[in-house]
């Protein structure tokens, strides 16, 4: 990609390429988990899948519909949603590794006719107008260099009457320039306030029917992942290499600190006027 924004987009893709198989630390889900409260006994894996179900549940999907998953990761959420609702899903990611891994997982699950993925930029989706019944951006909008452009593209490829679901990290506290630099190392750019995000969504021509502030529901993810490194360090080191795991953990710790202290989590869902 040749523009300045395109270059940043490529760099985001490279962050994920580099992480590659370490996504298994998150059971292949690169999003936050959902816990109902402090005494919720759900494991990290269960909480991650639960979030997928909650987010996908807002799309009112019916069998045979076609969903575009903008920022599909390695396709774990897409495979789960396709199996549950009998929908076709086209995943988009700027990571070459994610696109290949999604295709590999879809083939292994025997659903490569339902779930496909390609490398493309969410700022310029390679689809005609109104091509999809539903659009999803599941923990990918935080990576957007130009959030308004992502949302306009999502709106453009959605058919009138189609539904959307978006999750985003929101700024709950004033983030210092140093905080912003820390989270940018993990491609979390310019967290908007909840109202700024809603204004961007509306500005893209989308109508919000549902808005959920799940900051308190997701925060345990940071502790659970940190505990995973603390308690499972040896197994992870055996699987991925001690130095690689240590470097990943070292990079993650300050990011989680800022997320825990300063970021919320918002789901917005709704439709494109018909
Ligand atoms: C945090 S991961 C979320 C993955 C997946 N939705 C999940 O829940 O497991 C963000 C995803 O968005 C993709 N992404 C980030 N910026 C992108 C862009 N400009 N265009 C396309 N994909 C992008 C990344 O490659 C990655 O697959």
mmCIF file of N, CA and C and ligand atoms in Angstrom, residues 9 12 16 28-31 71-73 77 92-95 98 120-122 138-140 143 150, ligand 1:
data_model
loop_
_atom_site.group_PDB
_atom_site.id
_atom_site.type_symbol
_atom_site.label_atom_id
_atom_site.label_comp_id
_atom_site.label_asym_id
_atom_site.label_seq_id
_atom_site.Cartn_x
_atom_site.Cartn_y
_atom_site.Cartn_z
ATOM 1 N N UNK A 9 -1.016 0.854 7.931
ATOM 2 C CA UNK A 9 -1.831 -0.355 7.860
ATOM 3 C C UNK A 9 -0.952 -1.581 7.647
ATOM 4 N N UNK A 12 0.679 -2.536 10.846
ATOM 5 C CA UNK A 12 -0.241 -3.256 11.746
ATOM 6 C C UNK A 12 -0.286 -4.726 11.338
ATOM 7 N N UNK A 16 0.817 -8.438 13.503
ATOM 8 C CA UNK A 16 0.085 -9.708 13.635
ATOM 9 C C UNK A 16 0.838 -10.860 12.976
ATOM 10 N N UNK A 28 -6.609 -18.734 19.936
ATOM 11 C CA UNK A 28 -6.919 -18.322 18.567
ATOM 12 C C UNK A 28 -7.909 -17.171 18.478
ATOM 13 N N UNK A 29 -8.360 -16.675 19.614
ATOM 14 C CA UNK A 29 -9.290 -15.542 19.645
ATOM 15 C C UNK A 29 -8.516 -14.288 20.032
ATOM 16 N N UNK A 30 -8.461 -13.304 19.151
ATOM 17 C CA UNK A 30 -7.705 -12.100 19.509
ATOM 18 C C UNK A 30 -8.697 -11.012 19.901
ATOM 19 N N UNK A 31 -9.481 -11.318 20.894
ATOM 20 C CA UNK A 31 -10.415 -10.320 21.421
ATOM 21 C C UNK A 31 -10.540 -10.509 22.927
ATOM 22 N N UNK A 71 -11.327 -7.661 9.755
ATOM 23 C CA UNK A 71 -10.327 -7.899 10.800
ATOM 24 C C UNK A 71 -10.623 -9.232 11.459
ATOM 25 N N UNK A 72 -10.492 -10.301 10.661
ATOM 26 C CA UNK A 72 -11.020 -11.621 11.069
ATOM 27 C C UNK A 72 -10.070 -12.416 11.939
ATOM 28 N N UNK A 73 -8.840 -11.914 12.182
ATOM 29 C CA UNK A 73 -7.890 -12.700 12.961
ATOM 30 C C UNK A 73 -7.602 -14.004 12.248
ATOM 31 N N UNK A 77 -13.409 -16.845 15.511
ATOM 32 C CA UNK A 77 -14.794 -16.368 15.666
ATOM 33 C C UNK A 77 -15.646 -16.679 14.426
ATOM 34 N N UNK A 92 -11.624 -10.529 6.249
ATOM 35 C CA UNK A 92 -10.651 -9.582 5.698
ATOM 36 C C UNK A 92 -9.620 -9.308 6.783
ATOM 37 N N UNK A 93 -8.368 -9.340 6.415
ATOM 38 C CA UNK A 93 -7.309 -9.027 7.375
ATOM 39 C C UNK A 93 -6.129 -8.428 6.627
ATOM 40 N N UNK A 94 -5.387 -7.567 7.310
ATOM 41 C CA UNK A 94 -4.186 -7.024 6.666
ATOM 42 C C UNK A 94 -2.951 -7.869 6.984
ATOM 43 N N UNK A 95 -3.157 -8.979 7.688
ATOM 44 C CA UNK A 95 -2.045 -9.880 7.993
ATOM 45 C C UNK A 95 -2.087 -11.078 7.041
ATOM 46 N N UNK A 98 -2.622 -14.218 8.991
ATOM 47 C CA UNK A 98 -4.006 -14.432 9.439
ATOM 48 C C UNK A 98 -4.880 -14.973 8.300
ATOM 49 N N UNK A 120 -6.582 -7.779 2.732
ATOM 50 C CA UNK A 120 -7.035 -6.523 2.132
ATOM 51 C C UNK A 120 -7.072 -5.474 3.233
ATOM 52 N N UNK A 121 -7.223 -4.220 2.816
ATOM 53 C CA UNK A 121 -7.252 -3.115 3.781
ATOM 54 C C UNK A 121 -8.699 -2.727 4.066
ATOM 55 N N UNK A 122 -9.038 -2.680 5.340
ATOM 56 C CA UNK A 122 -10.400 -2.305 5.736
ATOM 57 C C UNK A 122 -10.762 -0.893 5.281
ATOM 58 N N UNK A 138 -14.860 -6.957 14.927
ATOM 59 C CA UNK A 138 -14.786 -7.522 16.270
ATOM 60 C C UNK A 138 -13.372 -7.296 16.821
ATOM 61 N N UNK A 139 -13.215 -6.292 17.656
ATOM 62 C CA UNK A 139 -11.930 -5.909 18.251
ATOM 63 C C UNK A 139 -10.883 -5.532 17.195
ATOM 64 N N UNK A 140 -11.327 -5.184 16.004
ATOM 65 C CA UNK A 140 -10.380 -4.773 14.961
ATOM 66 C C UNK A 140 -10.366 -3.254 14.778
ATOM 67 N N UNK A 143 -7.532 -1.056 15.846
ATOM 68 C CA UNK A 143 -6.329 -1.004 15.003
ATOM 69 C C UNK A 143 -6.440 0.025 13.882
ATOM 70 N N UNK A 150 -12.911 3.403 7.900
ATOM 71 C CA UNK A 150 -13.328 1.991 8.098
ATOM 72 C C UNK A 150 -14.848 1.920 8.134
HETATM 73 C C1 LIG B 1 -7.329 -7.823 17.457
HETATM 74 S S1 LIG B 1 -7.429 -8.768 16.001
HETATM 75 C C2 LIG B 1 -9.121 -9.346 16.090
HETATM 76 C C3 LIG B 1 -9.286 -10.625 15.326
HETATM 77 C C4 LIG B 1 -10.650 -11.290 15.367
HETATM 78 N N1 LIG B 1 -11.733 -10.375 15.075
HETATM 79 C C5 LIG B 1 -10.893 -11.971 16.678
HETATM 80 O O1 LIG B 1 -11.793 -11.558 17.407
HETATM 81 O O2 LIG B 1 -10.180 -12.950 16.974
HETATM 82 C C6 LIG B 1 -7.533 -7.512 14.746
HETATM 83 C C7 LIG B 1 -7.605 -8.033 13.330
HETATM 84 O O3 LIG B 1 -7.836 -6.922 12.460
HETATM 85 C C8 LIG B 1 -6.933 -6.976 11.377
HETATM 86 N N2 LIG B 1 -6.694 -5.597 10.891
HETATM 87 C C9 LIG B 1 -6.129 -4.570 11.563
HETATM 88 N N3 LIG B 1 -6.037 -3.484 10.766
HETATM 89 C C10 LIG B 1 -6.576 -3.836 9.560
HETATM 90 C C11 LIG B 1 -6.779 -3.170 8.330
HETATM 91 N N4 LIG B 1 -6.434 -1.895 8.146
HETATM 92 N N5 LIG B 1 -7.351 -3.844 7.320
HETATM 93 C C12 LIG B 1 -7.706 -5.145 7.461
HETATM 94 N N6 LIG B 1 -7.542 -5.828 8.607
HETATM 95 C C13 LIG B 1 -6.985 -5.190 9.655
HETATM 96 C C14 LIG B 1 -5.699 -7.654 11.931
HETATM 97 O O4 LIG B 1 -4.899 -8.212 10.916
HETATM 98 C C15 LIG B 1 -6.354 -8.726 12.819
HETATM 99 O O5 LIG B 1 -6.703 -9.832 12.022
#
